[in-house]
C-alpha atoms as one frame of an Amber mdcrd trajectory, in Angstrom:
protein
  99.133 108.311 103.126  95.799 110.243 101.690  93.110 109.513 103.952  90.448
 109.551 100.747  92.451 106.716  98.893  90.997 103.531  97.478  91.129 100.855
  99.911  92.894  98.697  97.344  94.955  99.300  94.408  97.351  97.662  91.705
 100.772  98.559  90.958 104.183  97.797  89.706 105.995  98.355  92.770 107.738
 101.395  92.382 110.664 100.702  94.972 112.375  97.805  96.114 112.285  98.756
  99.530 108.892  96.888 100.618 107.919  93.955 103.051 105.481  91.996 101.725
 102.503  91.621 104.582 101.912  88.038 103.577 102.409  86.197 107.267 104.816
  83.737 105.852 106.769  86.801 103.355 106.826  89.045 106.453 108.527  86.234
 108.722 111.287  86.424 106.682 111.300  90.132 105.419 110.863  89.400 101.868
 111.026  91.970  99.567 108.957  93.122  96.482 111.035  93.737  93.691 110.635
  97.018  92.213 108.266  96.978  89.228 107.328  93.765  90.244 103.406  93.778
  90.463 102.119  94.478  93.433  98.479  94.556  95.834  98.125  97.412  98.398
  95.323  97.509 101.184  94.680 100.560 102.674  95.162 100.179 106.499  95.579
 102.717 109.391  97.909 102.831 112.151  96.503 103.699 115.478  98.983 104.105
 119.015  96.994 106.208 120.812  99.050 109.178 119.932  98.892 109.282 116.074
  96.723 107.930 113.575  97.605 107.690 109.994  96.587 105.832 107.102  99.723
 103.489 105.206  99.526 101.130 102.418  99.963  97.755 103.158 101.574  95.570
  99.994 101.511  92.362  98.883 103.287  90.475  95.810 100.185  89.380  93.475
 100.648  86.182  94.423 100.425  86.982  97.959  96.921  88.124  97.371  93.967
  87.301  99.539  90.543  86.094  98.364  88.947  88.741 100.343  91.409  91.006
  98.354  89.626  90.520  95.253  86.397  89.984  96.634  86.928  93.613  97.570
  88.458  94.975  94.251  85.248  93.321  92.441  82.784  94.933  94.774  84.330
  98.392  94.454  84.846  97.960  90.287  81.546  96.099  89.988  82.985  93.413
  88.726  84.738  95.243  86.235  88.712  94.481  86.234  89.222  97.713  84.204
  88.217 100.017  86.792  90.326  98.516  89.382  92.705 101.523  90.970  96.120
 100.974  88.680  95.007  98.617  86.315  95.427 101.472  83.487  99.546 101.372
  84.336  99.736  97.790  84.171 101.652  95.806  81.520  99.328  93.516  79.458
 100.356  90.790  81.426  99.609  92.142  84.812  95.752  92.709  83.399  95.654
  89.350  81.574  96.450  87.948  85.115  93.949  90.603  86.872  91.072  89.815
  84.561  91.958  86.301  85.569  91.953  86.592  88.996  88.608  88.070  89.037
  87.177  85.239  86.910  88.386  82.821  89.570  88.289  84.826  92.978  92.277
  84.015  93.510  95.284  84.847  91.343  95.511  81.904  89.553  99.498  81.963
  88.628 101.330  81.717  91.801 104.354  82.454  90.515 103.437  85.665  88.683
 106.331  88.174  89.175 106.275  90.307  85.747 109.196  92.422  87.054 109.016
  95.721  85.144 111.462  97.901  86.620 110.198 100.516  83.446 106.415 101.141
  84.755 107.390 101.432  88.644 106.037 104.886  89.156 105.261 106.969  92.856
 101.495 105.989  92.961  99.309 108.280  92.359  97.474 110.899  94.810  93.831
 110.611  95.207  92.563 113.468  96.451  88.306 114.437  96.436  85.859 117.150
  98.062  85.180 116.070 101.200  81.625 115.989 101.091  81.198 114.562 104.809
  83.339 117.196 106.898  82.004 117.372 110.633  83.661 120.244 111.822  85.923
 123.474 110.079  89.146 125.208 111.676  91.046 128.069 110.184  94.800 128.469
 111.609  98.301 129.300 111.065 100.301 125.996 110.385 102.371 125.240 113.462
 104.732 123.568 111.266 105.116 121.535 107.544 101.812 119.381 106.588 100.556
 117.773 103.564  97.854 120.183 101.661  94.869 118.115 100.160  94.432 120.595
  97.421  94.330 118.964  93.965  97.075 120.390  92.260  99.690 120.581  95.678
  98.784 117.061  96.195  99.889 116.262  92.506 103.133 118.088  92.935 103.065
 117.333  96.783 103.560 120.875  98.065 103.340 121.313 101.370 102.004 123.687
 104.107 104.587 125.654 105.288 105.365 126.744 108.959 102.911 130.294 109.420
 100.827 129.810 106.287  97.260 130.231 106.895  95.554 126.749 105.657  91.913
 125.256 106.500  91.066 122.073 108.964  88.603 119.582 107.665  87.499 117.190
 110.245  86.649 114.045 107.727  85.499 110.711 109.587  86.718 107.727 108.795
  85.755 103.858 110.020  83.170 104.835 111.524  84.450 105.695 114.723  87.176
 107.666 114.305  88.095 110.828 112.445  90.970 112.883 110.856  91.861 116.246
 110.228  93.422 117.185 106.568  94.472 120.306 105.363  94.649 122.613 102.827
  96.499 126.449 101.686  93.365 129.126 102.373  94.233 129.860  98.594  94.009
 126.118  98.019  89.728 125.722  99.372  87.508 124.731  96.819  83.752 126.425
  95.891  82.528 123.493  97.416  84.780 124.291 100.511  84.156 127.691 100.860
  80.533 127.130 100.447  80.325 124.683 103.237  82.787 126.655 105.818  81.066
 129.460 105.183  77.411 127.892 106.215  79.855 127.240 109.630  80.972 130.255
 110.300  77.349 131.802 109.776  76.576 128.824 112.545  79.352 130.406 114.881
  80.735 126.587 114.080  83.860 127.682 112.943  87.116 127.347 114.926  90.203
 129.500 115.131  88.906 132.743 113.349  88.423 134.615 116.439  92.629 133.792
 117.658  93.999 134.957 114.054  96.643 137.989 113.670  94.252 140.537 112.570
  95.129 141.145 109.459  95.055 137.271 108.765  91.348 137.556 110.334  89.763
 140.447 108.168  91.444 138.362 104.669  89.214 135.211 106.245  86.602 137.701
 107.251  86.339 138.725 103.154  86.461 135.957 102.135  82.961 134.904 104.122
  81.882 138.097 103.374  82.525 137.957  99.348  82.627 134.327  98.765  85.759
 134.656  96.799  89.346 133.764  98.435  90.951 136.130 100.147  94.821 135.869
 101.075  96.245 137.522 103.613 100.044 139.403 103.377 102.528 137.065 103.825
 103.696 136.364 107.462 107.457 136.503 108.187 108.646 133.709 110.158 110.771
 134.831 113.131 113.811 132.874 113.963 114.650 131.543 116.786 116.159 134.095
 119.251 119.827 133.557 120.228 120.896 133.843 123.852 122.631 136.626 124.531
 126.480 137.173 124.950 128.251 138.600 127.824 130.265 141.572 126.672 133.749
 141.877 127.024 133.458 144.760 129.064 131.667 142.349 132.078 133.846 139.652
 131.662 136.880 141.882 132.230 134.927 142.771 135.116 134.241 139.423 136.216
 138.100 138.523 135.795 138.921 141.185 137.823 136.798 140.579 140.577 137.780
 136.640 140.778 142.133 138.308 140.822 140.735 139.899 144.040 139.202 137.170
 145.325 142.532 135.796 144.741 145.295 138.249 145.746 143.062 138.232 149.388
 143.231 134.497 150.014 147.575 135.148 148.658 147.672 137.381 152.049 145.561
 135.777 154.543 147.397 133.073 153.637 150.999 134.855 154.238 149.889 136.621
 157.529 148.600 132.895 158.838 152.288 131.619 157.824 153.826 134.526 159.848
 151.441 133.949 162.892 152.741 130.432 163.083 156.366 131.187 162.276 155.821
 133.399 166.109 153.833 131.078 167.565 156.542 128.199 166.974 159.835 130.478
 167.928 161.352 129.053 171.329
């Protein structure tokens, strides 16, 4: 999930696979039906190995006072500004307005299942104005691109492509790196990363291949994005197979050993015969 999306959002569920995170519903693994009105909270997953955001969903009827209060504060008490409000049915919009008035959902039986309004959640992109650091590298694996166009079309940065890494803070204690294709960085990104480069505070440039490094340096010098030449991704090398001639020699050698063993056995047999004779 995107790190820069809204804290809370509303929608008609895009699938019927999400378990409601209200305690009783979670214990019973109660699913939110496809098209049902639901409220999501952006949360952080951190197991000391991986850190990422995800959305914890609840049935609308299971929304907490804290969630409603959070929506009111972030929208200046205007329900029409709540993320996802415009895509809701008129009936669901009315329930949201009532919740703003009363501080909690008023109809605990309300579901408003509208599969015709069930869509994938929108992607939220923005300029990263609080970047702590930048780095430039060739992607070691596929990763999401945070460029506006790529984000909306779910286009990823593929292995080997030049990308800009942007280190951004969140929740006051952690930081996370997001990436953009080199060709997708905005004028704002370029201005900031150029300042970091002039201060010798950008990572990765010296480690780039010569032709890629040249494109990056030209970008900083001209203030215009210069794309590097396309680089072919080398497939993994196949293990070398033994040639037929070598295999034949090995077989012949094995055969020689077998003959020697047979001859030795025959000699021992003869010796045993003579030593046993009266």
